Short mmCIF file of C-alpha atoms in Angstrom, two decimals:
data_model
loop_
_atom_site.label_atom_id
_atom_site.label_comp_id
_atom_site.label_asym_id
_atom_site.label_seq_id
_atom_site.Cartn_x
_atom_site.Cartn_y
_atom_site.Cartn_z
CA UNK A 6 122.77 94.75 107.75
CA UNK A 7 119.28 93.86 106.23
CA UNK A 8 116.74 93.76 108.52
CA UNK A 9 113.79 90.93 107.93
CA UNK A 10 110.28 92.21 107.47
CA UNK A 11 106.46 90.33 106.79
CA UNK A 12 106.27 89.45 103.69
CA UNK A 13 109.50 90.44 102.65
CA UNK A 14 106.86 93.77 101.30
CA UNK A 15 110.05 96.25 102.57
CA UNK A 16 113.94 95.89 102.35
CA UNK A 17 115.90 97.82 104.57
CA UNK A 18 119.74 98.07 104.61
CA UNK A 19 122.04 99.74 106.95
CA UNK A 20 125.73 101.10 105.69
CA UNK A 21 127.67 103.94 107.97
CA UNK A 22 124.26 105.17 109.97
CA UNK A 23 122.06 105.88 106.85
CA UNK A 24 119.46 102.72 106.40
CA UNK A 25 118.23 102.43 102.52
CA UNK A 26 114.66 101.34 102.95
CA UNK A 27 112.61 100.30 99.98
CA UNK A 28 108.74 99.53 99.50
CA UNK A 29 109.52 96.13 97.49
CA UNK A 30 106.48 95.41 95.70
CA UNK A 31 107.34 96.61 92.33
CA UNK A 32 105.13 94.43 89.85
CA UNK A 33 102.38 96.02 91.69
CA UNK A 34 103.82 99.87 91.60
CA UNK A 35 104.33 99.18 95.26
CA UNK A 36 100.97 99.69 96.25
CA UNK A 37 99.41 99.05 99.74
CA UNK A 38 98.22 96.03 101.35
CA UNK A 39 97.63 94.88 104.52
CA UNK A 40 101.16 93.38 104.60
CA UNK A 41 102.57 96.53 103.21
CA UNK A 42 101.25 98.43 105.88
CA UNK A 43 102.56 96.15 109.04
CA UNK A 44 106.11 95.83 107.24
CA UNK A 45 106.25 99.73 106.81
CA UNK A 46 105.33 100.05 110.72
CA UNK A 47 107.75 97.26 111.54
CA UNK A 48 110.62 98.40 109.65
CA UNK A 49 110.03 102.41 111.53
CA UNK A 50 109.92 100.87 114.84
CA UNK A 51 112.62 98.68 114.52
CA UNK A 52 114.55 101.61 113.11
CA UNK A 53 113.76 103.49 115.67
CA UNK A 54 115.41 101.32 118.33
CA UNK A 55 118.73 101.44 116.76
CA UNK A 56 121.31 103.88 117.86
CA UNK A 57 123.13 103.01 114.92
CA UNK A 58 120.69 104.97 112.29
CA UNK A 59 121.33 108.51 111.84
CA UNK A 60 119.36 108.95 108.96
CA UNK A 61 116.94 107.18 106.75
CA UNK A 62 115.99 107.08 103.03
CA UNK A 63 112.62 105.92 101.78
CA UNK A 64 111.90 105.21 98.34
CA UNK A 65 110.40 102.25 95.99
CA UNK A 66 111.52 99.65 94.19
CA UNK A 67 110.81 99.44 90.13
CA UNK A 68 108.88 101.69 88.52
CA UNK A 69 107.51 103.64 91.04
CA UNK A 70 107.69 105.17 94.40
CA UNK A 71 103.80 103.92 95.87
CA UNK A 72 100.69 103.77 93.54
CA UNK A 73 98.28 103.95 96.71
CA UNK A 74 95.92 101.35 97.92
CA UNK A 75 96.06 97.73 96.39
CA UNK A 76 93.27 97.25 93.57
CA UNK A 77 92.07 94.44 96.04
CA UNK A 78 90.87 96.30 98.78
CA UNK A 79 88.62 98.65 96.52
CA UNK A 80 87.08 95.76 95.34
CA UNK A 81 86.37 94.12 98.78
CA UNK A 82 85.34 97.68 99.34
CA UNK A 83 82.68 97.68 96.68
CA UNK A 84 81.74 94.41 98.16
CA UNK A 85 81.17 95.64 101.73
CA UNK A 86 83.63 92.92 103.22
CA UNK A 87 86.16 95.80 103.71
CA UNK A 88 85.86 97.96 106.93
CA UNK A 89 87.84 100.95 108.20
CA UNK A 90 90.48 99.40 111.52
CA UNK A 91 90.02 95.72 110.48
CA UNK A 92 93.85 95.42 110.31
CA UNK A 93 95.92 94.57 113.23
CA UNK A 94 99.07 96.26 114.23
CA UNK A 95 102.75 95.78 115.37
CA UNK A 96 101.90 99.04 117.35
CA UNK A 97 98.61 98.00 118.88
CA UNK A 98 98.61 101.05 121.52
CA UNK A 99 99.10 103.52 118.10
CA UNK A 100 102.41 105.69 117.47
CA UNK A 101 101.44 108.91 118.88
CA UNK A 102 98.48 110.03 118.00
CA UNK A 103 97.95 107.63 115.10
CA UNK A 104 95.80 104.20 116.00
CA UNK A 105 94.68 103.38 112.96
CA UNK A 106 96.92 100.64 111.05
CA UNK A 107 97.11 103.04 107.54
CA UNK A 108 98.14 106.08 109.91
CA UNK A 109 101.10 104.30 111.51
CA UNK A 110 102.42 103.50 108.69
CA UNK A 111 102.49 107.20 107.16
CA UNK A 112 103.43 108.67 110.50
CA UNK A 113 106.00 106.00 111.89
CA UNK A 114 108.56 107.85 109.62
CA UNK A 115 107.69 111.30 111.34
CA UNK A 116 108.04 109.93 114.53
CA UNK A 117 111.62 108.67 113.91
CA UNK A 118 113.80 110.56 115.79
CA UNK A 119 116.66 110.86 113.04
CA UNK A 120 116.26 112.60 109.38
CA UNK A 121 114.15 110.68 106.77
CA UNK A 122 114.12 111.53 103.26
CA UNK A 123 111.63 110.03 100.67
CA UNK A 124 112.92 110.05 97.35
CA UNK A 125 110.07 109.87 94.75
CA UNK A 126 109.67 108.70 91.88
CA UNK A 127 107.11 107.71 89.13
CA UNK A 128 103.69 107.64 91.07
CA UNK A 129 102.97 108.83 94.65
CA UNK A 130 98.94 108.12 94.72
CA UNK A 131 96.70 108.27 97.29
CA UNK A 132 98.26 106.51 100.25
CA UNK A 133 101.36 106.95 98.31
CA UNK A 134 101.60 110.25 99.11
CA UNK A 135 100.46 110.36 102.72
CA UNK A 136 103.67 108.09 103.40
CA UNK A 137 106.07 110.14 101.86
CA UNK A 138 104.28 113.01 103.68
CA UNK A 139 105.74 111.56 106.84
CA UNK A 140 109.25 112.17 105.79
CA UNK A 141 110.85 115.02 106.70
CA UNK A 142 112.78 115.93 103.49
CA UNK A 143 110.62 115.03 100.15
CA UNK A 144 113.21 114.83 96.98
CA UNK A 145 111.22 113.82 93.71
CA UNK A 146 111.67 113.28 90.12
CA UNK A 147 110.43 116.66 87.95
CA UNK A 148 108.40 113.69 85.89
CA UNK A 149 106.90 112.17 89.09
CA UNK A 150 103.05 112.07 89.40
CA UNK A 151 101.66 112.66 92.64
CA UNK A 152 98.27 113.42 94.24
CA UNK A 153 95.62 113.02 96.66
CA UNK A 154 93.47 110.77 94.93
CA UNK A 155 90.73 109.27 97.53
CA UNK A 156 88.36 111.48 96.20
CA UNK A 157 88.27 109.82 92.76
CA UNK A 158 87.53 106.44 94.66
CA UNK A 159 84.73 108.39 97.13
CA UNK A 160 87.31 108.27 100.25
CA UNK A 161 89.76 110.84 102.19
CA UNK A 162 93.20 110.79 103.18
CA UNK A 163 92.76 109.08 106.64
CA UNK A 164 96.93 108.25 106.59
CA UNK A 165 97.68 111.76 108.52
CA UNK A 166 97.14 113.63 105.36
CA UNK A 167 94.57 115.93 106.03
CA UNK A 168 96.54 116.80 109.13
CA UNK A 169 99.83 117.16 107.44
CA UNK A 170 99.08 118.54 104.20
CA UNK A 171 97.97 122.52 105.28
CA UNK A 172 101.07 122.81 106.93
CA UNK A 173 103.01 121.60 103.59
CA UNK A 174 100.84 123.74 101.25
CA UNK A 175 98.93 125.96 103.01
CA UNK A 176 95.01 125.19 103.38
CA UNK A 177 93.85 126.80 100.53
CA UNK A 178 95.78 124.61 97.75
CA UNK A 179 95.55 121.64 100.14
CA UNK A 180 91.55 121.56 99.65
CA UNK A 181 92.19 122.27 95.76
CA UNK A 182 94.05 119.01 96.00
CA UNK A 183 92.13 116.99 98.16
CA UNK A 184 88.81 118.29 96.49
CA UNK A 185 89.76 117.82 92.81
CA UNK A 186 92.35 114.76 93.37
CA UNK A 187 93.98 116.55 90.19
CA UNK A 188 97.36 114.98 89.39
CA UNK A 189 100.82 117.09 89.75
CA UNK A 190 104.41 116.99 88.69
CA UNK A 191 107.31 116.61 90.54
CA UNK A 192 108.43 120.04 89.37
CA UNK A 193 104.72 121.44 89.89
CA UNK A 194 105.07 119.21 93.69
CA UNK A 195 108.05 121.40 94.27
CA UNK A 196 106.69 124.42 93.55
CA UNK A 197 103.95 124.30 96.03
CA UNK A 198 105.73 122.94 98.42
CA UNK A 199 104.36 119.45 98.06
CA UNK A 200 108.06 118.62 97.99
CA UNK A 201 111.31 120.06 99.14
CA UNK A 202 112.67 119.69 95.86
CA UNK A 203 112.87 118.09 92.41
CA UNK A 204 115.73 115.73 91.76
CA UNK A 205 116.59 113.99 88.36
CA UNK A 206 118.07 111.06 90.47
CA UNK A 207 115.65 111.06 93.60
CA UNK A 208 117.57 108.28 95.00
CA UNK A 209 121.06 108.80 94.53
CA UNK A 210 120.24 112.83 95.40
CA UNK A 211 118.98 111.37 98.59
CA UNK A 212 121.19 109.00 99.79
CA UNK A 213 123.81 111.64 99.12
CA UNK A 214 121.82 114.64 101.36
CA UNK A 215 121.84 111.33 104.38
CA UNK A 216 125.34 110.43 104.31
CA UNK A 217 125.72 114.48 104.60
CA UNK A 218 123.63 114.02 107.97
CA UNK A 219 124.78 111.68 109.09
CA UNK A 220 128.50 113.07 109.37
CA UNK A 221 127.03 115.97 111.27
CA UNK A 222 127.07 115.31 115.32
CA UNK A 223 123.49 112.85 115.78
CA UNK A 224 122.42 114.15 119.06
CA UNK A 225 122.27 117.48 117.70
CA UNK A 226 120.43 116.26 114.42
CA UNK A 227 117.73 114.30 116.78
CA UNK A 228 117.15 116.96 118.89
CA UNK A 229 116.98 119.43 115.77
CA UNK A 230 114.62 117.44 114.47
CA UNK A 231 112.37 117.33 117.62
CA UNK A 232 112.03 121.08 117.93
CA UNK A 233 111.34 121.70 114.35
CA UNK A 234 108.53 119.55 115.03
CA UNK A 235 107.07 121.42 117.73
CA UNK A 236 106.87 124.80 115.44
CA UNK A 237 104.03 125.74 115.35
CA UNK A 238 102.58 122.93 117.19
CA UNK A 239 102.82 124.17 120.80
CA UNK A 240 102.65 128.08 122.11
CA UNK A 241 106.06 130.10 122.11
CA UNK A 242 106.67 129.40 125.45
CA UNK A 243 106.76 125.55 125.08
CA UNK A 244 109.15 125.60 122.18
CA UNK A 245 111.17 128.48 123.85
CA UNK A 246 111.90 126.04 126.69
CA UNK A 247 112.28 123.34 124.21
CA UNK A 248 115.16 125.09 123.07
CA UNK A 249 116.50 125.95 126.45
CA UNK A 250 116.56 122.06 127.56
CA UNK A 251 117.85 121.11 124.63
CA UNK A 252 120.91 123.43 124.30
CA UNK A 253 121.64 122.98 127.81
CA UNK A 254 121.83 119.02 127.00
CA UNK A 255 124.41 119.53 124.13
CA UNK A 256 126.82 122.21 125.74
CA UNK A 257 129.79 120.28 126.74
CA UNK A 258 128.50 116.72 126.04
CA UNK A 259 130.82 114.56 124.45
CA UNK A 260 129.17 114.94 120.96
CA UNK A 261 129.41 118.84 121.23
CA UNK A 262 133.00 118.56 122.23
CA UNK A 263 133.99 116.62 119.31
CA UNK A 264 132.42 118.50 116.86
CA UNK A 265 133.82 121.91 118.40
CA UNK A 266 137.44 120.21 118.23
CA UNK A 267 137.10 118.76 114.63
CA UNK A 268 135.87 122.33 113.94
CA UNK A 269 138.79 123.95 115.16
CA UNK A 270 141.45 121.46 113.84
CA UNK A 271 139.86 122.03 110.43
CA UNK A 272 140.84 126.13 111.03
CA UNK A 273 143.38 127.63 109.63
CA UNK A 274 145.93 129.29 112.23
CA UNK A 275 145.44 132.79 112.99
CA UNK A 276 148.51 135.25 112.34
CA UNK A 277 149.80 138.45 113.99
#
């Protein structure tokens, strides 16, 4: 299925649980614009909703993955007719903890409760970045640039990055970035834990890696994915019981069953 967006600014298909979405601006390197922004929040939600999707790819079309903020708004920036939370929402309460138009769109993706994987390639800039920083699973290109580049244009990351980024990175090389807005590799991205991994086909790599998830049982993938999350996030005790509710959800439930019987059938007989 393809499901319709504004603007038409991201495609999304869905074949066998894994939906193939695409930022689909490429003569402008994908980069963000109001529209951008409400179809990326659109497309999560509606995502979100459907029990069919066990796992999601996000990538760009063309040349590049997401070049950051259109060229437009800095201008209407230097012009003073731009103003931080101007833009209006298909989320108007916020996702979470995020209210700000530019923040749902980065975190939408983290709030999913199946897999996404952003597969990177050419530039990640700026608000780029942040949006592939609310994936889960980061595959890029060893040639992809990426960075956190608001400092070159007097700004900081206000899509979730400065949240996000320390627990990528570590604090330490997360200021380096953020102070310097230096540009790095997809190999160097790897290395530092920028991304999970560098991939000569981004794409294909991660389509491949989804269709892998989504053969594995969903309700144990979603709640997988849910107390990952909370590492780290909450006190022992909270993701302790976390664990407790959650394995005492999937014990016996129909999902669990199957997957212990397709388990077994795969066995090979015992002997003597």
């Amino acid at each position: 299925m393809t499901s319709p967006v504004p603007s038409e600014r991201v495609s999304c298909t869905v074949v066998d649980g894994v939906a193939d979405v695409r930022l689909n601006r490429p003569d402008k390197l994908n980069a963000l614009d109001k529209d951008m922004f409400t179809a990326l929040v659109d497309t999560g939600l509606r995502l979100g909703e459907d029990p069919a999707v066990r796992a999601v790819v996000l990538s760009g079309a063309g040349r590049a993955f997401c070049a950051g903020l259109d060229l437009g708004s800095f201008r209407s920036m230097a012009g003073g007719e731009l103003r931080p939370g101007t833009g209006t929402s298909p989320a108007p309460g916020g996702i979470g903890p995020a209210r700000a138009l530019g923040q749902q769109a980065a975190y939408v993706w983290t709030r999913l409760p199946v897999p996404v994987i952003a597969a990177v390639h050419g530039v990640a800039f700026g608000g780029g970045l942040q949006v592939a920083l609310g994936a889960d699973i980061r595959l890029v290109a060893p040639d992809a640039r990426l960075s956190v580049m608001e400092v070159r244009w007097g700004l900081v990351p206000d899509m979730t990055g400065t949240q996000l980024l320390p627990e990528l990175v570590g604090r330490d090389v997360a200021k380096e970035l953020t102070f310097t807005g230096r540009i790095v590799s997809g190999a160097e991205a790897a290395a530092l834990g920028l991304a999970t991994r560098a991939e000569d086909e981004p794409h294909a790599a991660a389509l491949a890696l989804a269709a892998e998830i989504a053969a594995q049982s969903p309700d144990a993938v979603r709640h997988a994915k849910r107390l990952l999350d909370l590492a780290g996030r909450v006190g022992l005790d909270e993701g302790f019981a976390a664990e407790q509710h959650a394995i005492h959800e999937l014990i016996g439930s129909p999902g669990q069953v199957e997957a212990v019987r397709a388990n077994l059938a795969g066995m090979p007989r015992r002997t003597g």
